[in-house]
XYZ file of C-alpha atoms in Angstrom:
754
model
C 175.031 116.102 139.660
C 171.873 117.288 138.576
C 169.304 119.087 141.013
C 165.781 118.208 141.240
C 164.816 121.550 139.263
C 166.806 120.732 136.266
C 165.140 117.278 136.267
C 161.874 118.750 136.325
C 162.432 121.241 133.863
C 164.185 118.486 131.495
C 160.551 116.383 132.098
C 158.206 119.233 131.138
C 160.304 120.513 128.349
C 160.041 116.490 127.008
C 156.586 116.371 128.177
C 155.444 119.500 126.369
C 157.102 118.127 122.960
C 155.277 115.112 123.078
C 151.724 116.440 122.825
C 150.402 117.924 119.510
C 150.568 121.013 118.383
C 147.546 123.094 118.170
C 144.930 122.481 114.815
C 146.478 119.599 114.038
C 145.195 115.953 113.867
C 144.702 114.254 116.889
C 147.131 111.457 115.296
C 149.627 113.806 114.482
C 152.980 112.116 115.323
C 155.168 113.944 117.773
C 157.232 116.964 116.191
C 160.595 116.664 115.161
C 162.995 119.141 113.371
C 161.956 119.159 110.073
C 160.954 122.406 108.698
C 157.375 121.249 107.677
C 156.446 120.222 111.475
C 157.637 123.264 112.858
C 154.777 125.472 110.317
C 151.216 125.735 111.447
C 148.488 123.380 110.038
C 147.047 124.579 106.869
C 144.308 122.028 106.331
C 140.727 123.665 106.857
C 137.946 122.115 109.183
C 136.012 119.541 107.427
C 132.623 120.547 106.146
C 129.247 119.467 107.375
C 126.965 116.796 106.128
C 124.682 118.407 103.623
C 121.188 118.384 104.739
C 119.211 116.034 102.662
C 115.897 116.870 102.108
C 112.975 114.363 99.896
C 110.296 116.248 98.371
C 107.174 113.944 97.418
C 104.465 115.044 94.645
C 100.726 113.878 94.463
C 99.815 111.532 91.958
C 96.994 109.386 93.467
C 97.270 105.630 92.790
C 101.024 106.677 91.089
C 102.453 108.303 94.395
C 102.876 104.768 95.742
C 105.530 104.712 93.423
C 107.439 106.919 96.720
C 107.688 103.851 98.440
C 109.766 102.167 95.652
C 112.147 105.032 95.472
C 112.570 104.806 99.558
C 113.250 101.376 99.255
C 116.443 102.380 97.164
C 117.293 105.100 99.017
C 117.103 102.520 102.227
C 119.828 99.707 100.708
C 121.782 102.885 98.791
C 122.028 104.231 102.501
C 120.945 107.834 101.663
C 119.983 109.805 105.125
C 116.772 112.070 104.739
C 116.799 115.118 106.882
C 113.839 116.428 106.307
C 110.389 114.973 104.569
C 107.861 117.194 102.285
C 104.833 115.702 101.164
C 101.793 116.723 98.770
C 98.952 114.649 98.644
C 99.595 110.726 98.025
C 103.404 112.424 98.531
C 102.306 113.741 101.866
C 100.954 110.228 102.976
C 104.036 108.304 102.581
C 105.949 110.811 103.376
C 104.021 112.060 106.733
C 104.378 107.971 107.443
C 107.943 108.010 106.904
C 109.214 110.744 108.940
C 106.793 109.241 112.320
C 108.670 106.157 111.952
C 107.064 103.759 109.809
C 109.585 101.602 107.482
C 110.143 101.021 104.279
C 108.303 97.326 105.289
C 104.871 98.735 107.031
C 104.756 101.257 103.734
C 105.014 97.890 101.266
C 102.124 96.378 103.754
C 100.053 99.170 103.582
C 99.623 99.370 99.856
C 99.386 95.916 99.459
C 96.612 95.070 102.240
C 94.781 98.546 102.149
C 91.317 97.901 100.692
C 91.338 100.423 98.016
C 87.982 100.080 96.143
C 86.297 100.738 99.686
C 89.018 104.128 99.917
C 87.892 105.403 97.220
C 84.673 104.450 97.415
C 81.659 106.735 97.277
C 80.406 105.698 100.534
C 80.912 102.984 102.761
C 80.875 99.271 101.186
C 77.313 98.915 100.996
C 77.309 95.488 104.047
C 78.628 97.615 106.574
C 75.802 100.145 105.830
C 72.941 100.237 108.312
C 69.853 97.929 107.274
C 67.747 100.977 106.540
C 70.303 102.309 103.672
C 70.559 98.945 102.199
C 66.833 98.697 101.675
C 66.625 102.322 99.951
C 69.641 100.095 97.427
C 66.763 97.133 96.430
C 63.995 100.389 96.147
C 66.546 102.487 93.748
C 69.911 100.968 93.109
C 70.546 104.419 91.366
C 73.985 106.416 93.408
C 72.547 109.897 91.673
C 71.791 111.711 95.337
C 71.014 115.753 96.010
C 70.527 117.356 99.583
C 67.237 119.416 100.498
C 68.144 122.402 102.043
C 66.661 126.087 102.050
C 70.091 127.397 100.176
C 68.323 124.880 97.442
C 69.640 121.444 96.489
C 73.282 120.648 96.950
C 75.686 117.372 95.959
C 77.646 115.278 98.940
C 81.127 117.502 98.523
C 83.034 114.299 97.208
C 82.695 111.276 95.668
C 84.277 109.334 98.161
C 83.812 108.508 101.759
C 86.009 109.287 104.967
C 85.430 106.305 106.427
C 87.783 103.677 104.993
C 90.308 106.377 103.899
C 90.693 107.191 107.514
C 90.615 104.038 109.136
C 93.622 102.949 106.463
C 95.691 105.979 108.213
C 95.207 105.076 111.399
C 96.392 101.656 111.175
C 99.723 103.047 108.856
C 100.648 105.560 111.314
C 102.750 104.046 114.422
C 101.455 104.127 117.778
C 101.219 107.816 119.394
C 102.199 109.563 116.439
C 98.352 110.416 115.091
C 98.047 113.706 117.061
C 101.620 114.793 117.329
C 102.356 118.139 115.470
C 104.347 117.517 112.358
C 106.796 119.555 113.295
C 107.449 117.242 116.005
C 107.805 113.954 114.144
C 111.552 111.562 114.549
C 112.549 113.769 110.626
C 111.219 117.442 110.139
C 107.921 117.209 107.922
C 105.616 119.458 106.011
C 102.324 119.055 103.983
C 100.728 121.449 101.678
C 97.104 121.840 101.411
C 94.691 124.200 99.173
C 92.585 127.058 100.484
C 89.308 126.012 98.799
C 87.847 129.508 99.647
C 90.628 131.765 99.129
C 93.118 129.328 96.555
C 95.952 129.789 98.973
C 98.675 127.491 99.681
C 98.143 126.278 103.103
C 101.583 125.080 104.911
C 100.854 122.776 107.413
C 103.272 122.669 110.211
C 101.808 122.621 113.679
C 98.754 120.257 112.679
C 98.198 116.998 113.869
C 100.041 114.430 111.837
C 97.030 112.564 111.023
C 94.814 115.703 109.863
C 98.003 116.678 107.940
C 98.096 113.916 105.863
C 94.221 113.712 105.446
C 93.630 117.384 104.001
C 96.617 117.227 101.732
C 94.633 114.212 100.188
C 91.430 115.366 100.252
C 91.438 115.586 96.448
C 88.658 117.569 94.629
C 85.974 114.743 93.422
C 87.227 111.656 95.241
C 87.669 112.942 99.343
C 86.068 115.342 101.191
C 87.375 118.623 102.151
C 88.773 119.030 105.252
C 88.504 122.090 108.356
C 92.142 122.861 109.600
C 92.383 126.139 111.527
C 89.081 127.278 110.013
C 89.914 126.930 106.892
C 88.441 124.555 104.203
C 91.260 122.863 102.772
C 91.516 120.525 100.028
C 94.191 118.367 97.906
C 97.941 120.609 97.898
C 98.026 119.982 94.302
C 96.508 122.318 93.135
C 99.298 124.922 94.336
C 102.119 123.150 94.968
C 102.213 119.549 93.620
C 106.367 119.586 94.181
C 107.000 122.084 96.856
C 110.844 122.613 96.203
C 111.142 125.673 98.286
C 109.548 124.853 101.081
C 112.104 121.875 101.132
C 114.786 124.893 100.869
C 113.245 127.125 103.567
C 113.271 124.367 105.540
C 117.311 124.069 105.185
C 117.875 121.512 102.334
C 120.965 121.878 100.790
C 120.090 119.390 98.555
C 116.931 117.870 97.134
C 115.727 114.721 96.240
C 112.419 115.540 94.155
C 109.815 112.696 93.262
C 107.801 113.387 90.330
C 104.927 110.946 90.033
C 102.233 113.706 89.123
C 99.433 112.720 85.575
C 100.543 114.035 82.236
C 98.042 115.905 80.058
C 96.076 113.756 78.373
C 96.511 113.518 74.739
C 93.716 115.312 72.617
C 91.317 112.136 71.603
C 90.845 111.384 74.674
C 89.156 114.874 75.642
C 86.339 114.116 73.582
C 83.710 114.362 77.263
C 83.086 116.895 79.506
C 84.447 115.094 82.258
C 87.593 114.938 80.686
C 88.212 118.356 79.938
C 87.306 119.150 83.235
C 89.694 116.733 84.198
C 92.238 118.151 82.164
C 91.754 121.720 83.199
C 92.608 120.638 87.148
C 95.679 119.088 85.568
C 97.033 121.760 83.703
C 96.635 123.879 86.542
C 98.931 120.679 88.901
C 101.555 121.102 86.145
C 101.975 124.445 85.961
C 102.670 124.858 89.110
C 104.739 121.871 89.089
C 107.377 123.148 86.548
C 107.767 126.308 88.227
C 108.953 123.469 90.959
C 111.102 121.961 88.622
C 112.809 125.426 87.548
C 113.895 125.814 91.504
C 115.865 123.160 91.674
C 119.740 123.245 91.593
C 122.310 121.533 89.841
C 123.200 119.214 93.060
C 119.261 118.761 93.127
C 118.106 114.843 92.279
C 114.858 114.524 90.026
C 113.358 111.053 90.332
C 110.600 110.716 87.442
C 109.364 106.938 87.436
C 107.937 105.910 84.361
C 104.338 105.413 85.423
C 102.917 104.519 81.972
C 99.623 102.621 82.102
C 99.209 103.333 86.115
C 96.221 106.316 86.419
C 95.635 108.200 89.408
C 92.707 106.406 91.166
C 93.963 102.777 89.923
C 95.430 101.811 93.150
C 95.128 97.768 92.070
C 98.324 98.538 90.012
C 100.217 99.245 93.149
C 102.607 96.554 92.424
C 103.609 97.727 89.444
C 103.899 101.564 90.924
C 106.259 100.720 93.023
C 108.078 99.088 90.962
C 108.624 101.519 89.080
C 109.564 103.793 91.613
C 112.338 101.225 92.759
C 113.757 100.869 89.004
C 113.657 104.878 88.755
C 115.436 105.489 92.170
C 117.825 102.167 90.849
C 119.022 103.973 87.497
C 120.278 107.272 89.571
C 122.382 105.385 92.189
C 125.512 106.504 90.771
C 124.277 110.468 91.985
C 122.795 108.781 94.662
C 125.642 106.896 96.081
C 127.872 109.947 96.932
C 125.368 110.935 99.479
C 125.729 107.463 101.051
C 126.730 107.154 104.453
C 128.718 104.364 106.731
C 126.510 101.386 106.922
C 126.687 101.712 110.635
C 126.271 105.612 110.570
C 123.191 104.389 108.917
C 122.401 101.980 110.526
C 121.924 104.009 114.034
C 120.088 106.935 112.537
C 117.627 104.895 110.808
C 117.092 103.092 114.783
C 116.482 106.591 115.627
C 113.838 107.482 112.890
C 112.133 104.063 113.592
C 109.090 104.137 115.694
C 109.425 101.669 118.495
C 107.338 98.528 118.176
C 103.954 98.906 118.385
C 103.192 97.662 121.939
C 99.849 94.981 122.292
C 96.830 95.837 121.488
C 95.781 94.909 125.153
C 91.421 95.220 126.159
C 91.603 97.106 128.816
C 88.106 97.912 130.787
C 86.166 100.679 129.648
C 85.667 103.256 132.138
C 83.783 105.852 130.177
C 82.070 106.209 127.247
C 81.808 109.735 126.037
C 79.718 109.937 122.239
C 79.318 113.693 121.115
C 77.520 114.467 118.514
C 77.186 117.646 115.565
C 74.667 118.060 114.360
C 70.944 116.597 114.550
C 71.656 113.170 115.632
C 70.936 112.098 119.088
C 74.351 111.107 121.235
C 72.558 107.773 122.418
C 71.320 106.820 119.113
C 75.374 106.884 117.885
C 76.034 105.560 120.789
C 73.747 102.412 120.728
C 74.705 101.802 117.057
C 78.791 102.112 118.150
C 77.763 98.391 120.325
C 80.541 99.635 123.200
C 79.040 99.625 125.766
C 80.752 100.772 129.749
C 82.775 97.635 131.717
C 83.352 95.908 129.356
C 86.711 95.302 127.423
C 87.863 96.838 124.626
C 91.113 97.113 122.486
C 92.389 100.217 120.502
C 91.018 98.377 116.890
C 87.713 98.006 118.633
C 87.340 101.415 119.380
C 88.272 102.682 115.708
C 85.637 99.650 114.444
C 83.004 100.999 116.078
C 83.639 104.482 114.850
C 83.412 103.081 111.216
C 80.032 101.908 112.232
C 78.800 105.087 112.779
C 79.498 105.939 108.988
C 77.094 103.126 108.075
C 74.122 105.232 108.813
C 74.512 107.484 105.972
C 74.335 110.916 107.505
C 77.956 110.982 109.451
C 80.445 113.391 107.561
C 83.241 112.400 109.835
C 84.285 110.231 113.074
C 87.048 111.113 115.660
C 87.997 108.994 117.841
C 90.033 109.404 121.127
C 91.262 106.584 123.644
C 92.976 107.498 126.667
C 94.492 105.145 128.890
C 94.824 105.424 132.890
C 96.446 102.306 134.380
C 94.091 99.828 133.404
C 91.207 102.062 133.366
C 90.279 102.995 129.539
C 88.426 106.060 128.111
C 87.493 106.910 124.840
C 85.581 109.913 123.342
C 83.503 109.187 120.196
C 82.772 112.321 118.335
C 80.132 112.165 114.975
C 79.433 115.312 112.667
C 76.427 114.646 110.825
C 76.831 115.491 106.819
C 74.829 118.794 106.406
C 73.196 117.814 102.972
C 72.601 114.180 104.159
C 69.475 114.466 106.608
C 66.871 115.707 103.963
C 67.964 113.647 100.560
C 66.536 112.894 97.047
C 67.329 109.508 94.662
C 66.730 109.901 91.251
C 67.231 106.842 89.382
C 65.571 105.360 85.879
C 64.626 101.779 85.083
C 64.074 100.225 81.754
C 63.691 96.408 81.012
C 62.976 95.287 77.510
C 62.791 92.083 75.149
C 62.778 94.269 72.431
C 59.022 92.264 71.486
C 55.925 92.990 73.376
C 57.929 93.698 77.202
C 58.402 96.827 77.401
C 59.141 99.057 80.477
C 60.244 102.695 81.755
C 60.050 104.041 84.794
C 61.584 107.744 86.515
C 62.016 107.115 90.294
C 62.508 109.391 93.067
C 63.282 108.360 96.874
C 62.928 110.918 99.262
C 64.165 110.327 102.830
C 63.989 112.585 105.639
C 65.969 111.438 108.663
C 66.471 112.215 112.625
C 62.746 114.085 112.653
C 63.055 113.355 116.541
C 65.520 112.327 119.648
C 64.351 108.893 119.291
C 65.586 108.581 115.219
C 62.273 108.986 113.225
C 62.465 108.791 109.831
C 60.284 109.862 106.591
C 60.653 108.107 103.325
C 58.771 108.843 100.261
C 58.976 107.220 96.708
C 57.342 108.175 93.281
C 57.537 106.962 89.523
C 56.079 107.249 86.714
C 56.306 105.183 83.088
C 54.774 102.293 82.381
C 53.850 102.148 85.611
C 52.726 104.619 88.295
C 52.841 105.275 92.235
C 53.757 106.628 95.326
C 54.251 106.079 98.220
C 54.939 107.385 102.594
C 56.157 105.602 104.829
C 56.915 106.612 108.956
C 59.419 104.633 110.806
C 59.868 104.731 114.169
C 61.877 103.483 116.632
C 60.619 102.519 120.356
C 63.561 104.725 121.812
C 67.033 105.897 121.179
C 69.082 103.154 119.915
C 66.029 100.835 119.981
C 66.229 97.777 117.405
C 62.134 97.693 117.597
C 59.761 99.661 115.819
C 56.611 101.205 113.712
C 56.048 101.763 110.612
C 52.771 102.961 109.210
C 52.775 103.324 105.622
C 50.443 104.370 102.595
C 50.717 104.100 98.813
C 49.187 104.115 95.132
C 49.882 102.305 92.166
C 48.491 102.379 88.816
C 49.548 99.539 86.275
C 48.587 97.036 83.832
C 49.424 93.106 83.859
C 49.629 90.845 81.426
C 47.657 87.649 81.740
C 48.771 84.330 80.229
C 47.349 81.157 79.141
C 49.579 78.036 78.565
C 52.332 80.820 78.000
C 51.143 82.982 75.657
C 49.585 86.528 76.243
C 46.416 86.238 76.323
C 44.820 89.395 77.633
C 46.011 92.863 79.978
C 44.079 93.945 82.778
C 44.764 97.649 83.530
C 44.335 98.232 87.601
C 44.732 100.829 90.007
C 45.348 100.160 94.002
C 45.320 101.975 97.259
C 47.197 100.614 100.371
C 47.108 101.017 104.060
C 49.276 98.764 106.280
C 51.014 99.035 110.189
C 54.061 97.171 110.379
C 55.864 96.415 114.163
C 59.613 94.763 112.953
C 62.975 94.618 114.967
C 66.068 95.217 113.568
C 69.058 92.217 113.890
C 72.164 94.529 113.750
C 72.592 95.750 110.222
C 71.826 92.678 108.506
C 68.666 91.117 109.135
C 65.205 92.528 109.834
C 62.109 90.678 111.096
C 57.952 92.337 110.316
C 54.732 91.655 111.186
C 52.389 93.685 109.680
C 48.416 93.863 108.648
C 47.384 95.852 105.142
C 44.118 96.726 104.265
C 43.937 97.166 100.352
C 41.228 98.224 97.613
C 41.808 97.431 93.966
C 39.713 98.383 90.854
C 40.635 96.769 87.673
C 39.391 96.391 84.128
C 39.766 94.149 80.716
C 42.018 96.408 78.969
C 43.083 94.634 76.421
C 40.390 93.176 74.267
C 38.785 96.087 75.462
C 35.641 95.172 76.863
C 32.853 98.331 77.329
C 29.706 96.226 78.957
C 32.450 94.281 81.263
C 32.083 95.737 84.514
C 34.760 97.085 86.587
C 36.555 94.606 89.509
C 36.158 95.693 92.563
C 38.428 94.081 95.782
C 38.655 95.010 99.273
C 41.147 93.055 100.877
C 43.135 92.496 104.544
C 46.420 91.175 104.994
C 48.368 89.668 107.889
C 51.973 89.044 106.963
C 54.773 87.841 109.336
C 58.342 88.641 106.957
C 61.926 87.593 107.932
C 64.886 89.106 105.713
C 68.601 88.884 106.015
C 71.160 91.375 103.711
C 74.876 91.180 103.004
C 75.619 91.690 99.439
C 78.478 93.913 98.706
C 76.299 95.649 95.981
C 72.988 95.398 94.553
C 73.699 95.226 90.909
C 76.039 92.497 90.653
C 76.906 91.270 94.058
C 80.046 89.866 94.581
C 79.759 88.606 98.440
C 77.355 88.298 100.788
C 73.939 86.355 101.146
C 70.582 88.012 100.683
C 67.310 85.752 102.099
C 63.913 86.737 102.277
C 60.677 84.136 103.728
C 57.456 85.393 103.854
C 54.218 84.296 105.511
C 50.576 85.697 104.818
C 46.970 85.238 105.074
C 45.042 86.984 103.068
C 41.142 87.256 103.511
C 39.418 89.089 100.345
C 35.751 90.499 99.780
C 34.786 91.572 96.134
C 35.060 89.609 92.584
C 37.843 87.749 92.007
C 39.637 84.472 93.533
C 42.376 85.290 95.862
C 45.043 83.179 97.888
C 43.808 82.513 101.681
C 47.664 81.943 102.503
C 50.595 82.070 100.606
C 54.352 81.725 101.738
C 57.428 82.069 99.391
C 61.577 81.660 100.173
C 64.148 83.146 98.140
C 68.465 83.558 98.871
C 71.064 84.317 96.705
C 74.638 83.496 97.961
C 77.516 85.512 95.853
C 81.294 84.569 95.426
C 84.222 85.740 93.810
C 87.581 84.570 92.985
C 89.786 86.572 91.185
C 88.311 88.122 88.276
C 85.407 85.584 88.692
C 82.023 86.177 90.456
C 78.684 85.116 90.751
C 76.023 83.787 93.085
C 73.344 80.640 93.810
C 69.842 81.444 93.767
C 67.035 79.717 94.333
C 63.316 80.805 94.917
C 60.020 78.403 95.998
C 56.559 80.036 96.303
C 53.089 78.138 97.172
C 50.040 79.602 97.590
C 46.581 77.915 98.834
C 44.666 79.151 95.952
C 44.642 81.369 92.290
C 47.958 81.319 91.397
C 51.078 82.141 91.914
C 52.600 84.606 94.418
C 55.515 85.009 92.069
C 55.356 84.352 88.196
C 58.364 83.846 86.464
C 59.795 84.146 82.856
C 62.471 86.330 81.521
C 65.848 87.443 82.326
C 67.406 85.143 84.668
C 63.784 84.141 85.670
C 64.332 81.176 83.142
C 65.700 83.868 80.619
C 64.007 83.296 76.512
C 60.694 83.210 78.351
C 58.647 86.251 78.159
C 58.099 87.919 81.891
C 55.597 86.781 83.828
C 54.691 84.178 81.373
C 55.409 81.123 83.634
C 52.602 80.630 86.679
C 50.832 78.161 88.788
C 49.555 77.436 92.472
C 53.580 76.371 93.129
C 56.492 77.635 91.424
C 60.540 76.928 91.580
C 63.619 78.464 90.349
C 67.003 77.410 90.427
C 70.087 79.257 89.082
C 73.958 79.800 89.007
C 75.173 82.837 87.432
C 79.022 83.168 87.054
C 80.580 86.476 85.279
C 84.758 87.896 84.582
C 85.536 91.250 85.271
C 86.755 92.269 81.648
C 87.035 96.227 82.389
C 85.538 99.107 84.319
C 84.217 102.597 83.932
C 85.615 105.695 85.323
C 84.532 106.113 88.522
C 83.035 109.393 88.464
C 80.880 106.647 86.177
C 80.380 103.003 87.518
C 82.168 100.302 87.840
C 83.063 96.751 86.473
C 82.396 95.928 83.213
C 81.587 91.787 83.105
C 80.839 89.127 80.566
C 79.087 86.075 81.851
C 76.767 84.000 81.896
C 73.571 82.083 83.918
C 72.290 78.155 84.220
C 68.996 78.423 85.002
C 66.002 75.858 85.626
C 62.432 76.415 87.085
C 58.368 76.208 86.542
C 55.211 76.143 87.551
C 53.116 73.856 88.237
C 49.469 73.472 90.022
C 48.179 72.538 93.416
C 47.112 68.821 93.055
C 50.600 68.459 90.167
C 53.335 66.186 91.288
C 57.259 67.961 90.415
C 58.378 65.938 87.833
C 61.637 67.351 85.989
C 60.215 67.170 82.614
C 57.988 69.795 83.870
C 61.212 72.075 84.935
C 62.187 74.780 81.652
C 65.395 74.167 81.430
C 66.941 77.911 80.205
C 70.337 80.119 80.378
C 71.425 83.247 79.381
C 75.217 85.401 77.975
C 75.234 88.908 79.011
C 77.503 91.478 79.790
C 76.610 93.697 82.929
C 78.163 97.915 83.544
C 77.691 99.271 86.921
C 76.744 102.157 86.603
C 75.972 105.516 88.700
C 71.883 105.000 87.962
C 72.302 101.288 88.346
C 73.526 98.307 86.774
C 73.223 97.404 83.272
C 72.606 94.809 81.608
C 73.021 93.475 77.925
C 71.216 90.052 77.393
C 70.924 87.074 75.296
C 68.654 84.441 76.698
C 67.510 81.177 75.555
C 64.869 78.130 76.844
C 65.291 74.554 76.215
C 62.348 74.197 73.550
C 61.437 77.717 73.650
C 62.698 80.785 71.413
C 66.007 82.737 72.397
C 65.547 86.353 72.818
C 67.665 89.773 73.863
C 67.034 92.074 76.219
C 67.920 95.259 77.647
C 67.800 96.209 81.173
C 68.550 99.427 83.579
C 67.842 98.635 87.247
C 67.704 95.749 89.355
C 67.016 92.041 87.449
C 67.025 90.157 90.389
């Protein structure tokens, strides 16, 4: 018989033999008597997966190719462990590191209004009404700030409003103010110190500020202050920051270079072209240094972006497709880096942001509006449209902050929303643009029919805003040329944020007026006048204005052609009461593609002196703009009537019965209708202007005496063909017009033509 001790000993030995040997794999079979099994395992532990960094370069609109590269990496299941980006690479990379999906990035590229993002100011139909008035007075965009330190220009060609709104919408919920080092994926972006020229590595900077600073392209977007340093686009010092990825611990770098290549010699014929080339040389030099730092295991993706320029955001689909094709061409090198589908899906689940919570409206229990500068916070609060007690969504807060850019004197708006249960606290801070409260606009106007009607003017518009706590403003105008004059208006709201205002003004003019007899020029009258006016008005949001006013004027005139020394000087004194209602939602004063322009005016005139003057006048004008695809245009109607004298608005000239002489059609009543259509055929560089269009007009109108019946036979039919160019000095038109039964005429215009 076996003893119990012997049985236990045998069992223990059997159990020990059944255990895997130390260092062997877990699935190693039980040891056998073979010599090989008796030797210790020589297999080394499997190496850890290499850490992969994605480095995305700057390149403006070309940077949208990064989205196509990310799409291919996702399809191949290639993991990304860290992201480093510059400029547009910082925007795409920052959003991806924060948890945005590739689909989110594609949606951003498709739905962002890029024309607004790179515009030199907020869209015109988002400006306050006073700023829109300035566009009608002088449509030039040549503007300067005046201070004790001299004359300065706006710090960038583009405003911040649309850009910052787009970035806010791109970032996943809760990620806007999170430090860049605390995202689901480690992220770094690069900026350049505008003062010292040093590289600024944005590590613990809030994500939104990090992306915004890296994208501050000189001459396109305004600089940003980060930790008391004024910084701009990082592409000037490190457009492809491979070294930063290596410092973060990357074993393999996937670098995507979308930088703009150097321009050929034939494109360097202008000062702007040379300046752009100099900046590009600096960028290309640091890119070449970064490329030399790449190792054999690193992968360079260089999309073919021929035909996509730095600001060519309309070609977003082409850019994304180029990135996708370039990454697919490297699939054989990328595939070994891939993870099994289930492992990749698990990583993506950790990276992707949680679905955004429904943007629920909550009661606004506290609203704090702050101002850095001379703008009264109470005015800003009224213009934001937010009121304590109302229910607001976070989108409402973004829109309210965006409204403040429409003032035209705000450089930056910051907003923050804090929720506590069912209560919401909102803080908005507006930073006044240092150049905008005392600014001067310069413009040229030219009108010629290459015959007897040739007019030229150099115009100045000066605005001094925020003169007092209620937002008083002084506007001065001056011009020299065929007509000379100057004027000054003091605009004073009747309280901080109050829509009612008063506006006293003085004006002097000196000009000449041609007189016509049956459509033929018969004489020219030279005159000068002084006017004093007092207006009580009310603004309706940003879209409309109602005025009640009284004007006192003195006019002196003398026949200039034919000269008659014995003819006495004409002199008239008059007082006019008027009511005027205006609506202006046009997106452009040069060639509008959306919006409405409407004016209804009634005047009553009591005049003493020589000459006959109308006692009562009424006029209505309306314009509705539209667009579809590359086509845009408008329909326009005008009617005016006076009880005595000639019509208050004469007709004649381009788009006002093209082919007839300027102001050659008149009567006690006038009527005009026209249709304008034009197709976009190109565009100027953003530093010079905008769209180039070719189009035509169809017009019909006429002038009638008071007792004359309106008949179709009395209306003149006219048409024109034109090329229009949107320049920074204003719209330029080159046209040919003809009226039925009349002569054809060529026109050249610089300035407003409506």
